[in-house]
Amino acid sequence: MSNSSLPTLPASDRPEVAARLRDALLGAAFTADGLLELLGAPAYAALARSETVPALRATRGDTPLETLVRLFLLQQPVPHARVTDVLPVAECVESGWLASVGADEVAATVDVRPYGGPDGEDWFIVSDLGCAVGGAGGIGSREEGVVLGVGGASTTLAGITVRTPVSAALDLGTGSGIQALHAARHATRVTATDLNPRALHITALTLALSGAQAADLREGSLFEPVRDDETYELIVSNPPFVISPGARLTYRDGGMGGDDLCRSLVQQAGERLREGGFAQFLANWQHVEGEDWQDRLRSWVPRGCDAWIVQREVQDVTQYAELWLRDAGDHQGDTTAYEALYDAWLDEFEARKVKAVGFGWITLRRTGSDTPSITVEEWPHPVEQPLGDTVREHFDRVDYLRAHDDAALLAAHFRLAPEIIQEQVGLPGAEDPEHVVLRQHRGMRRATKVDTVGAGFAGVCDGTLSAGRILDAIAQLVGEDPVLLRDRTPAQIRLLVEQGFLEPVG
């Protein structure tokens, strides 16, 4: 892979320049909040769609913040004298953050984008010019080694990642460094790998400019740069998961047949995880004719790991091919070449008997249990990010249910989780509802049908009485045999606990 046609990057071994540049950016309110206040919501949203005209109109003045927006976000040359009042220009030019243009202007060599951390931190994500999502040039680069900024996939992974203190974290395929940056908040040591040396360089810039600790940066594909004796408590990856004929674009195309890259990544993660550690990935997977997609994913899970796999979206092969051809800007070029590429994608899918492609999240947790839990589900509905705590709590519930048989469940105490509402559905005027639905307003925002006993049980769970005593009271109220009720209800209790509607007490 060659990056020779891409611009030279700023020096990554000048932390003192990055620190001064960071101070200058913060001093001018070049932050996520500052941008929103300057541009206004419509122009800010338009920039995220790669439409720059509203932002250009909003930055016609000469304030320091307007100068920085034009320089780093809109990638417009700015008069040298105007920038001197805002940035240490000489140092930025010498170290490569800025380049002289013509007689009296300077231009940015990289895209620098403000990014708000989860606790209000002011971070900055570095990427190649025009390659931040919503950047001045938009996505559509055909450069093999280009490094993109933060997109929806990046923020999704950051949001679902379990954020507990760890001694060692690993970011595979780091790209612009966003996952490493998040991990640096709660990991003593962060290792970041990438096949693209340019991505490692940009990750170092992102971390330095954000004021974060440096990471251990290693070049290589997936787990190749990791030594045999190295294990981690957290592994994250937004890999090049696109299923395509070949590997034209390093930042997105796996380069292996079908979904083999994602499968290999998941299968190899188990031996790299410490006991209780999490591995979390975004992935694409094939829906193959005559094969259950859920069984396909279950076969990926390594031994000794619990797993929670959520399919968020499915596209047929034509939609999928069109999406990624447009992502590379192929639809804007020669029509004949575009049609040939499209045809090659469909040939690839046809040869593998692929009828659709799924996208979603995969979370593994290393467990010492002899009976690992593997949950594979489809959930295309809206969720509440961040979901890291929800993911951790899912596996806590897995442990609880694994350790409690039906008798133990009946002896246990539960309380209804916060922000659960009950909906009753039926014909107007009917004495009883056709069905009752419990609905969450937090986390996964699940909804589940329950019978009248389940609804009544959940409604009185406040941690005071054991499940068995509540069922005895319900049996007396509805005139049902308490023994039979105790016998048939634990399955419903188990489901309500598994999905987070009921929380064990004590």
Short mmCIF file of C-alpha atoms in Angstrom, two decimals:
data_model
loop_
_atom_site.label_atom_id
_atom_site.label_comp_id
_atom_site.label_asym_id
_atom_site.label_seq_id
_atom_site.Cartn_x
_atom_site.Cartn_y
_atom_site.Cartn_z
CA MET A 1 0.00 0.00 0.00
CA SER A 2 1.31 3.41 -0.89
CA ASN A 3 0.32 6.78 0.50
CA SER A 4 2.62 8.71 -1.83
CA SER A 5 -0.23 10.66 -3.45
CA LEU A 6 -1.60 11.84 -0.12
CA PRO A 7 -0.43 15.07 1.58
CA THR A 8 2.41 14.99 4.09
CA LEU A 9 1.11 14.83 7.65
CA PRO A 10 2.09 17.04 10.60
CA ALA A 11 4.98 15.80 12.71
CA SER A 12 3.75 13.38 15.38
CA ASP A 13 6.89 13.76 17.52
CA ARG A 14 6.31 17.43 18.42
CA PRO A 15 3.95 17.17 21.42
CA GLU A 16 4.84 20.69 22.54
CA VAL A 17 3.46 22.12 19.28
CA ALA A 18 0.28 20.04 19.59
CA ALA A 19 -0.15 21.35 23.14
CA ARG A 20 0.20 24.98 22.04
CA LEU A 21 -2.15 24.40 19.12
CA ARG A 22 -4.68 22.82 21.49
CA ASP A 23 -4.49 25.83 23.84
CA ALA A 24 -5.07 28.18 20.91
CA LEU A 25 -8.08 26.19 19.66
CA LEU A 26 -9.66 26.13 23.11
CA GLY A 27 -8.90 29.81 23.64
CA ALA A 28 -10.91 30.63 20.50
CA ALA A 29 -13.81 28.37 21.58
CA PHE A 30 -13.12 26.01 18.68
CA THR A 31 -15.17 23.31 20.41
CA ALA A 32 -18.36 21.38 19.62
CA ASP A 33 -20.40 23.84 21.68
CA GLY A 34 -18.60 26.83 20.21
CA LEU A 35 -19.30 25.65 16.66
CA LEU A 36 -22.99 25.18 17.35
CA GLU A 37 -23.24 28.65 18.84
CA LEU A 38 -21.36 30.26 15.94
CA LEU A 39 -22.97 28.43 13.03
CA GLY A 40 -26.45 27.88 14.38
CA ALA A 41 -28.29 24.57 14.21
CA PRO A 42 -29.21 24.65 10.47
CA ALA A 43 -25.67 25.41 9.25
CA TYR A 44 -24.19 22.95 11.77
CA ALA A 45 -26.52 20.21 10.52
CA ALA A 46 -25.79 21.10 6.88
CA LEU A 47 -22.05 20.71 7.53
CA ALA A 48 -22.72 17.17 8.71
CA ARG A 49 -24.28 16.54 5.29
CA SER A 50 -21.15 17.87 3.55
CA GLU A 51 -23.00 21.05 2.58
CA THR A 52 -20.67 23.95 3.29
CA VAL A 53 -22.47 27.01 1.91
CA PRO A 54 -24.39 27.81 5.15
CA ALA A 55 -21.17 27.54 7.18
CA LEU A 56 -19.28 29.73 4.72
CA ARG A 57 -22.00 32.38 5.05
CA ALA A 58 -21.82 32.13 8.84
CA THR A 59 -18.04 32.72 8.89
CA ARG A 60 -17.72 35.90 6.83
CA GLY A 61 -16.37 37.83 9.80
CA ASP A 62 -12.84 37.95 11.16
CA THR A 63 -13.20 36.57 14.69
CA PRO A 64 -10.69 33.92 15.80
CA LEU A 65 -13.37 31.20 15.78
CA GLU A 66 -14.50 32.08 12.24
CA THR A 67 -10.90 31.95 11.10
CA LEU A 68 -10.40 28.47 12.57
CA VAL A 69 -13.64 27.14 11.10
CA ARG A 70 -12.63 28.31 7.63
CA LEU A 71 -9.14 26.91 8.07
CA PHE A 72 -9.72 23.47 9.59
CA LEU A 73 -13.35 22.60 8.87
CA LEU A 74 -14.01 24.28 5.53
CA GLN A 75 -10.39 23.92 4.39
CA GLN A 76 -10.21 27.39 2.91
CA PRO A 77 -6.88 29.28 2.59
CA VAL A 78 -6.76 32.15 5.09
CA PRO A 79 -4.54 35.26 5.02
CA HIS A 80 -1.38 34.73 7.04
CA ALA A 81 -1.88 37.93 9.02
CA ARG A 82 -5.36 36.86 10.08
CA VAL A 83 -4.14 33.48 11.36
CA THR A 84 -1.18 34.99 13.24
CA ASP A 85 -3.59 36.54 15.72
CA VAL A 86 -5.05 33.10 16.52
CA LEU A 87 -2.37 30.40 16.16
CA PRO A 88 1.40 30.02 16.61
CA VAL A 89 1.74 30.10 12.81
CA ALA A 90 5.50 29.68 12.52
CA GLU A 91 5.51 26.56 14.69
CA CYS A 92 2.42 25.15 12.96
CA VAL A 93 4.02 25.59 9.54
CA GLU A 94 7.37 24.20 10.67
CA SER A 95 5.76 21.10 12.21
CA GLY A 96 3.38 20.62 9.31
CA TRP A 97 -0.05 21.49 10.72
CA LEU A 98 -0.26 24.39 8.25
CA ALA A 99 1.25 24.97 4.82
CA SER A 100 2.04 28.25 3.10
CA VAL A 101 -0.12 28.93 0.06
CA GLY A 102 0.87 31.61 -2.42
CA ALA A 103 2.45 34.78 -1.08
CA ASP A 104 0.40 35.54 1.99
CA GLU A 105 -1.97 32.69 2.86
CA VAL A 106 -1.83 29.47 4.85
CA ALA A 107 -3.95 26.33 4.61
CA ALA A 108 -4.55 23.34 6.88
CA THR A 109 -2.83 20.08 5.97
CA VAL A 110 -5.33 17.96 7.89
CA ASP A 111 -8.94 18.19 8.96
CA VAL A 112 -9.25 19.02 12.67
CA ARG A 113 -12.73 18.52 14.04
CA PRO A 114 -13.95 19.37 17.57
CA TYR A 115 -15.49 16.38 19.35
CA GLY A 116 -17.22 16.44 22.71
CA GLY A 117 -16.15 13.68 25.09
CA PRO A 118 -18.66 11.78 27.26
CA ASP A 119 -17.92 13.88 30.33
CA GLY A 120 -17.72 17.19 28.51
CA GLU A 121 -14.09 16.86 27.43
CA ASP A 122 -13.01 19.02 24.50
CA TRP A 123 -11.32 16.64 22.07
CA PHE A 124 -10.14 17.03 18.48
CA ILE A 125 -10.27 14.34 15.80
CA VAL A 126 -7.67 14.57 13.04
CA SER A 127 -8.30 13.07 9.60
CA ASP A 128 -7.25 13.57 6.00
CA LEU A 129 -8.52 16.69 4.26
CA GLY A 130 -12.13 16.35 3.17
CA CYS A 131 -12.44 12.97 4.86
CA ALA A 132 -14.13 13.86 8.10
CA VAL A 133 -17.75 12.80 7.92
CA GLY A 134 -19.38 16.07 6.97
CA GLY A 135 -16.03 17.46 5.90
CA ALA A 136 -15.61 20.17 3.29
CA GLY A 137 -15.04 17.66 0.54
CA GLY A 138 -17.29 14.94 1.88
CA ILE A 139 -16.55 11.22 1.66
CA GLY A 140 -15.94 9.78 -1.76
CA SER A 141 -12.17 9.47 -1.83
CA ARG A 142 -10.72 6.62 -3.86
CA GLU A 143 -7.30 6.98 -2.23
CA GLU A 144 -6.25 3.60 -0.89
CA GLY A 145 -4.63 4.84 2.31
CA VAL A 146 -6.94 7.71 3.20
CA VAL A 147 -7.89 8.09 6.88
CA LEU A 148 -11.46 9.06 7.65
CA GLY A 149 -12.73 11.01 10.61
CA VAL A 150 -15.61 10.17 12.92
CA GLY A 151 -18.81 8.79 11.40
CA GLY A 152 -21.94 7.14 12.64
CA ALA A 153 -20.25 3.75 12.97
CA SER A 154 -17.45 5.24 15.08
CA THR A 155 -19.82 6.95 17.50
CA THR A 156 -22.03 3.85 17.68
CA LEU A 157 -19.12 1.69 18.77
CA ALA A 158 -17.93 4.31 21.25
CA GLY A 159 -21.45 4.46 22.69
CA ILE A 160 -21.93 0.72 23.20
CA THR A 161 -18.48 0.10 24.69
CA VAL A 162 -18.37 -0.92 28.35
CA ARG A 163 -16.55 1.85 30.24
CA THR A 164 -15.10 0.32 33.39
CA PRO A 165 -11.52 0.94 34.59
CA VAL A 166 -9.09 -1.51 32.97
CA SER A 167 -5.34 -1.92 32.97
CA ALA A 168 -5.02 -2.76 29.26
CA ALA A 169 -7.20 -1.95 26.24
CA LEU A 170 -6.70 -2.81 22.56
CA ASP A 171 -8.09 -0.86 19.59
CA LEU A 172 -7.84 -2.89 16.38
CA GLY A 173 -7.92 -0.88 13.15
CA THR A 174 -7.69 2.43 14.98
CA GLY A 175 -8.19 4.73 11.97
CA SER A 176 -8.29 8.32 13.22
CA GLY A 177 -7.95 7.13 16.83
CA ILE A 178 -11.43 7.83 18.20
CA GLN A 179 -11.76 4.48 20.01
CA ALA A 180 -8.25 4.77 21.46
CA LEU A 181 -9.11 8.28 22.64
CA HIS A 182 -12.20 7.04 24.49
CA ALA A 183 -10.28 4.10 25.95
CA ALA A 184 -7.56 6.41 27.26
CA ARG A 185 -10.09 7.78 29.76
CA HIS A 186 -10.39 4.49 31.66
CA ALA A 187 -7.45 2.29 30.58
CA THR A 188 -3.99 2.47 32.12
CA ARG A 189 -2.44 1.31 28.85
CA VAL A 190 -3.89 1.57 25.35
CA THR A 191 -2.55 -0.36 22.35
CA ALA A 192 -3.76 0.66 18.89
CA THR A 193 -3.09 -1.23 15.67
CA ASP A 194 -3.71 -0.53 12.00
CA LEU A 195 -2.58 -1.95 8.69
CA ASN A 196 -2.25 1.62 7.41
CA PRO A 197 0.82 3.42 8.86
CA ARG A 198 -0.83 6.74 7.98
CA ALA A 199 -3.70 5.88 10.34
CA LEU A 200 -1.25 5.27 13.20
CA HIS A 201 0.34 8.66 12.51
CA ILE A 202 -3.05 10.38 12.57
CA THR A 203 -4.05 8.54 15.76
CA ALA A 204 -0.95 9.94 17.44
CA LEU A 205 -2.01 13.43 16.31
CA THR A 206 -5.57 12.95 17.57
CA LEU A 207 -4.39 11.83 21.00
CA ALA A 208 -1.81 14.61 21.33
CA LEU A 209 -4.16 17.37 20.18
CA SER A 210 -6.86 16.09 22.57
CA GLY A 211 -4.50 16.13 25.54
CA ALA A 212 -4.75 12.36 26.02
CA GLN A 213 -2.03 9.89 26.94
CA ALA A 214 -0.04 8.44 24.05
CA ALA A 215 -0.94 4.94 22.88
CA ASP A 216 1.30 2.02 21.98
CA LEU A 217 0.93 2.18 18.17
CA ARG A 218 1.63 -0.95 16.12
CA GLU A 219 1.44 -1.54 12.39
CA GLY A 220 -0.21 -4.70 11.11
CA SER A 221 -3.51 -6.39 10.32
CA LEU A 222 -5.95 -7.21 13.13
CA PHE A 223 -4.19 -9.26 15.84
CA GLU A 224 -0.91 -9.71 13.93
CA PRO A 225 0.97 -6.99 15.87
CA VAL A 226 -0.14 -8.46 19.23
CA ARG A 227 2.32 -10.78 20.97
CA ASP A 228 1.19 -14.28 21.94
CA ASP A 229 1.50 -13.52 25.66
CA GLU A 230 -0.53 -10.27 25.57
CA THR A 231 -4.10 -10.19 26.84
CA TYR A 232 -6.55 -7.37 27.47
CA GLU A 233 -9.58 -6.50 29.54
CA LEU A 234 -11.10 -4.53 26.66
CA ILE A 235 -10.81 -5.05 22.90
CA VAL A 236 -12.69 -2.76 20.50
CA SER A 237 -12.76 -2.64 16.73
CA ASN A 238 -14.61 -0.81 13.98
CA PRO A 239 -12.94 -2.96 11.33
CA PRO A 240 -12.99 -2.68 7.53
CA PHE A 241 -16.12 -4.80 7.49
CA VAL A 242 -17.47 -4.04 4.02
CA ILE A 243 -18.11 -7.23 2.02
CA SER A 244 -16.77 -6.41 -1.43
CA PRO A 245 -15.02 -8.00 -4.43
CA GLY A 246 -11.44 -7.17 -3.52
CA ALA A 247 -9.86 -4.64 -1.17
CA ARG A 248 -9.73 -1.35 -3.06
CA LEU A 249 -10.10 0.89 -0.01
CA THR A 250 -8.09 -0.08 3.06
CA TYR A 251 -10.27 1.92 5.45
CA ARG A 252 -13.43 -0.05 4.67
CA ASP A 253 -12.85 -3.22 2.56
CA GLY A 254 -11.89 -6.35 4.44
CA GLY A 255 -9.97 -7.95 1.60
CA MET A 256 -10.99 -11.46 2.66
CA GLY A 257 -13.72 -13.53 1.08
CA GLY A 258 -17.25 -12.61 2.13
CA ASP A 259 -17.52 -11.91 5.86
CA ASP A 260 -14.36 -13.87 6.73
CA LEU A 261 -12.60 -10.82 8.17
CA CYS A 262 -15.31 -10.20 10.75
CA ARG A 263 -15.54 -13.91 11.53
CA SER A 264 -11.77 -14.17 12.03
CA LEU A 265 -11.74 -11.09 14.22
CA VAL A 266 -14.44 -12.46 16.52
CA GLN A 267 -13.03 -15.98 16.68
CA GLN A 268 -9.50 -14.81 17.49
CA ALA A 269 -10.60 -12.38 20.19
CA GLY A 270 -11.41 -15.05 22.77
CA GLU A 271 -7.82 -16.06 23.45
CA ARG A 272 -6.81 -12.39 23.78
CA LEU A 273 -9.35 -11.60 26.50
CA ARG A 274 -8.68 -11.77 30.21
CA GLU A 275 -11.28 -13.36 32.47
CA GLY A 276 -14.29 -11.03 32.64
CA GLY A 277 -12.96 -8.89 29.80
CA PHE A 278 -15.06 -7.55 26.93
CA ALA A 279 -14.47 -7.53 23.17
CA GLN A 280 -16.82 -5.30 21.19
CA PHE A 281 -17.07 -4.98 17.42
CA LEU A 282 -19.14 -3.58 14.61
CA ALA A 283 -19.55 -6.10 11.80
CA ASN A 284 -21.28 -7.08 8.58
CA TRP A 285 -22.42 -10.65 7.98
CA GLN A 286 -23.86 -12.54 5.05
CA HIS A 287 -27.39 -13.91 4.87
CA VAL A 288 -26.77 -17.03 2.81
CA GLU A 289 -29.48 -18.93 0.98
CA GLY A 290 -30.53 -22.03 2.93
CA GLU A 291 -28.71 -20.95 6.12
CA ASP A 292 -30.04 -19.37 9.32
CA TRP A 293 -28.11 -16.13 9.84
CA GLN A 294 -28.35 -16.51 13.61
CA ASP A 295 -26.74 -19.95 13.45
CA ARG A 296 -24.00 -18.47 11.27
CA LEU A 297 -23.16 -15.91 13.94
CA ARG A 298 -23.36 -18.39 16.81
CA SER A 299 -20.67 -20.41 15.04
CA TRP A 300 -18.35 -17.38 15.23
CA VAL A 301 -18.36 -17.17 19.04
CA PRO A 302 -15.11 -18.52 20.52
CA ARG A 303 -15.15 -21.10 23.28
CA GLY A 304 -15.19 -19.73 26.79
CA CYS A 305 -17.08 -16.56 25.88
CA ASP A 306 -20.58 -15.30 26.46
CA ALA A 307 -21.91 -13.32 23.51
CA TRP A 308 -24.60 -10.76 22.74
CA ILE A 309 -25.08 -10.12 19.03
CA VAL A 310 -27.58 -7.53 17.81
CA GLN A 311 -28.54 -7.16 14.16
CA ARG A 312 -29.49 -3.52 13.60
CA GLU A 313 -30.08 -3.46 9.85
CA VAL A 314 -30.42 -5.74 6.83
CA GLN A 315 -29.99 -4.74 3.18
CA ASP A 316 -30.54 -6.79 0.06
CA VAL A 317 -27.47 -7.20 -2.12
CA THR A 318 -28.44 -4.44 -4.56
CA GLN A 319 -28.95 -1.87 -1.80
CA TYR A 320 -25.69 -2.91 -0.20
CA ALA A 321 -23.67 -2.62 -3.40
CA GLU A 322 -25.17 0.78 -4.21
CA LEU A 323 -24.45 2.10 -0.71
CA TRP A 324 -20.75 1.35 -0.84
CA LEU A 325 -20.27 2.30 -4.49
CA ARG A 326 -21.71 5.70 -3.62
CA ASP A 327 -19.53 5.83 -0.51
CA ALA A 328 -16.47 5.73 -2.77
CA GLY A 329 -17.95 8.23 -5.22
CA ASP A 330 -18.03 5.65 -8.03
CA HIS A 331 -21.49 6.81 -9.11
CA GLN A 332 -20.01 10.21 -10.02
CA GLY A 333 -17.52 8.85 -12.52
CA ASP A 334 -17.75 7.02 -15.79
CA THR A 335 -21.10 5.22 -16.17
CA THR A 336 -19.57 2.18 -17.85
CA ALA A 337 -16.98 1.79 -15.09
CA TYR A 338 -19.68 2.17 -12.43
CA GLU A 339 -21.83 -0.51 -14.03
CA ALA A 340 -18.85 -2.86 -14.27
CA LEU A 341 -18.09 -2.42 -10.57
CA TYR A 342 -21.76 -2.92 -9.65
CA ASP A 343 -21.82 -6.09 -11.75
CA ALA A 344 -18.70 -7.38 -10.00
CA TRP A 345 -20.36 -6.96 -6.59
CA LEU A 346 -23.43 -8.87 -7.71
CA ASP A 347 -21.25 -11.61 -9.22
CA GLU A 348 -19.49 -11.96 -5.87
CA PHE A 349 -22.75 -12.26 -3.96
CA GLU A 350 -24.25 -14.68 -6.47
CA ALA A 351 -21.20 -16.94 -6.28
CA ARG A 352 -21.55 -17.09 -2.50
CA LYS A 353 -25.36 -17.46 -2.59
CA VAL A 354 -25.70 -14.29 -0.53
CA LYS A 355 -29.20 -12.79 -0.57
CA ALA A 356 -28.69 -9.98 1.97
CA VAL A 357 -26.14 -8.45 4.34
CA GLY A 358 -26.71 -7.72 8.01
CA PHE A 359 -25.05 -5.04 10.11
CA GLY A 360 -24.83 -4.87 13.88
CA TRP A 361 -22.92 -5.14 17.12
CA ILE A 362 -21.05 -8.09 18.56
CA THR A 363 -20.02 -8.19 22.22
CA LEU A 364 -18.02 -11.02 23.77
CA ARG A 365 -17.23 -11.49 27.44
CA ARG A 366 -14.70 -14.00 28.65
CA THR A 367 -16.34 -16.26 31.19
CA GLY A 368 -15.25 -19.15 33.34
CA SER A 369 -18.68 -20.77 33.05
CA ASP A 370 -19.08 -24.24 31.56
CA THR A 371 -22.36 -23.09 30.00
CA PRO A 372 -21.70 -19.92 27.97
CA SER A 373 -24.66 -17.76 27.03
CA ILE A 374 -25.06 -16.75 23.37
CA THR A 375 -27.85 -14.30 22.54
CA VAL A 376 -28.42 -13.43 18.88
CA GLU A 377 -31.32 -11.11 18.14
CA GLU A 378 -32.67 -8.59 15.67
CA TRP A 379 -33.40 -5.13 17.09
CA PRO A 380 -33.81 -2.43 14.40
CA HIS A 381 -35.66 -0.05 16.73
CA PRO A 382 -34.33 3.20 18.30
CA VAL A 383 -32.12 2.85 21.37
CA GLU A 384 -30.74 5.31 23.90
CA GLN A 385 -27.01 5.93 23.56
CA PRO A 386 -24.65 5.59 25.30
CA LEU A 387 -25.37 1.90 25.88
CA GLY A 388 -22.18 0.82 27.62
CA ASP A 389 -23.88 0.41 31.00
CA THR A 390 -26.78 -1.44 29.35
CA VAL A 391 -24.32 -3.89 27.75
CA ARG A 392 -22.54 -4.50 31.05
CA GLU A 393 -25.86 -4.99 32.86
CA HIS A 394 -26.95 -7.54 30.22
CA PHE A 395 -24.01 -9.76 31.12
CA ASP A 396 -24.57 -9.19 34.85
CA ARG A 397 -28.09 -10.55 34.35
CA VAL A 398 -26.70 -13.50 32.39
CA ASP A 399 -24.55 -14.37 35.42
CA TYR A 400 -27.49 -13.98 37.78
CA LEU A 401 -29.85 -16.18 35.78
CA ARG A 402 -27.16 -18.81 35.22
CA ALA A 403 -26.69 -19.06 38.99
CA HIS A 404 -30.43 -19.20 39.86
CA ASP A 405 -32.68 -22.11 39.02
CA ASP A 406 -36.47 -21.77 39.19
CA ALA A 407 -36.61 -22.46 42.91
CA ALA A 408 -33.99 -19.78 43.57
CA LEU A 409 -35.92 -17.31 41.40
CA LEU A 410 -39.07 -17.86 43.45
CA ALA A 411 -37.13 -17.20 46.65
CA ALA A 412 -35.55 -14.04 45.26
CA HIS A 413 -36.72 -10.43 45.53
CA PHE A 414 -37.11 -8.13 42.55
CA ARG A 415 -38.04 -4.57 41.76
CA LEU A 416 -39.39 -3.00 38.60
CA ALA A 417 -36.66 -1.20 36.63
CA PRO A 418 -36.96 2.60 36.34
CA GLU A 419 -39.06 4.19 33.60
CA ILE A 420 -41.13 1.13 32.69
CA ILE A 421 -44.67 1.80 31.54
CA GLN A 422 -47.57 -0.57 30.95
CA GLU A 423 -49.74 -0.43 27.84
CA GLN A 424 -53.04 -2.27 27.50
CA VAL A 425 -54.36 -3.06 24.05
CA GLY A 426 -57.91 -4.15 23.32
CA LEU A 427 -61.26 -3.19 21.84
CA PRO A 428 -63.03 -0.15 23.33
CA GLY A 429 -65.38 -1.16 26.10
CA ALA A 430 -63.94 -4.66 26.45
CA GLU A 431 -63.77 -5.93 30.03
CA ASP A 432 -60.24 -7.28 29.62
CA PRO A 433 -57.39 -6.17 27.32
CA GLU A 434 -56.37 -8.42 24.44
CA HIS A 435 -52.78 -8.15 25.62
CA VAL A 436 -50.56 -6.17 27.98
CA VAL A 437 -47.21 -4.68 26.96
CA LEU A 438 -44.39 -3.55 29.23
CA ARG A 439 -42.20 -0.91 27.59
CA GLN A 440 -38.81 0.53 28.54
CA HIS A 441 -37.96 4.19 28.03
CA ARG A 442 -34.23 3.70 28.65
CA GLY A 443 -31.40 1.64 27.18
CA MET A 444 -32.59 -0.78 24.49
CA ARG A 445 -36.16 0.55 24.84
CA ARG A 446 -37.59 -2.93 24.65
CA ALA A 447 -41.25 -3.86 24.66
CA THR A 448 -42.55 -7.27 25.68
CA LYS A 449 -45.99 -8.86 25.92
CA VAL A 450 -47.00 -10.30 29.27
CA ASP A 451 -50.14 -12.00 30.52
CA THR A 452 -52.24 -10.56 33.33
CA VAL A 453 -50.26 -12.51 35.94
CA GLY A 454 -46.96 -11.20 34.55
CA ALA A 455 -48.25 -7.63 34.49
CA GLY A 456 -49.60 -7.91 38.02
CA PHE A 457 -46.37 -9.50 39.24
CA ALA A 458 -44.18 -6.79 37.70
CA GLY A 459 -46.43 -4.04 39.03
CA VAL A 460 -46.01 -5.02 42.69
CA CYS A 461 -42.30 -5.86 42.58
CA ASP A 462 -40.69 -3.32 44.93
CA GLY A 463 -38.14 -5.61 46.57
CA THR A 464 -40.24 -6.22 49.69
CA LEU A 465 -41.71 -9.67 49.03
CA SER A 466 -40.13 -12.70 47.41
CA ALA A 467 -41.37 -13.72 43.97
CA GLY A 468 -43.00 -16.81 45.42
CA ARG A 469 -45.00 -14.87 48.00
CA ILE A 470 -46.18 -12.40 45.34
CA LEU A 471 -47.38 -15.31 43.18
CA ASP A 472 -49.20 -16.86 46.13
CA ALA A 473 -51.05 -13.59 46.67
CA ILE A 474 -51.91 -13.35 42.96
CA ALA A 475 -53.15 -16.95 42.97
CA GLN A 476 -55.47 -16.19 45.86
CA LEU A 477 -56.71 -13.03 44.12
CA VAL A 478 -57.53 -14.73 40.78
CA GLY A 479 -58.62 -18.06 42.25
CA GLU A 480 -55.81 -20.13 40.73
CA ASP A 481 -53.91 -23.04 42.27
CA PRO A 482 -50.76 -21.47 43.79
CA VAL A 483 -48.68 -24.58 43.07
CA LEU A 484 -49.55 -24.49 39.38
CA LEU A 485 -48.90 -20.75 39.23
CA ARG A 486 -45.49 -21.18 40.87
CA ASP A 487 -44.73 -23.91 38.36
CA ARG A 488 -45.54 -21.97 35.18
CA THR A 489 -44.44 -18.41 36.03
CA PRO A 490 -40.63 -18.68 36.50
CA ALA A 491 -40.11 -18.73 32.71
CA GLN A 492 -41.86 -15.37 32.44
CA ILE A 493 -39.89 -13.98 35.39
CA ARG A 494 -36.67 -15.20 33.80
CA LEU A 495 -37.53 -13.39 30.54
CA LEU A 496 -38.37 -10.14 32.36
CA VAL A 497 -35.05 -10.29 34.22
CA GLU A 498 -33.11 -11.20 31.08
CA GLN A 499 -34.53 -8.23 29.17
CA GLY A 500 -34.02 -5.78 32.03
CA PHE A 501 -37.62 -5.16 33.11
CA LEU A 502 -37.00 -6.62 36.57
CA GLU A 503 -33.90 -6.07 38.70
CA PRO A 504 -32.76 -8.52 41.41
CA VAL A 505 -32.60 -6.99 44.89
CA GLY A 506 -29.76 -7.91 47.25
#
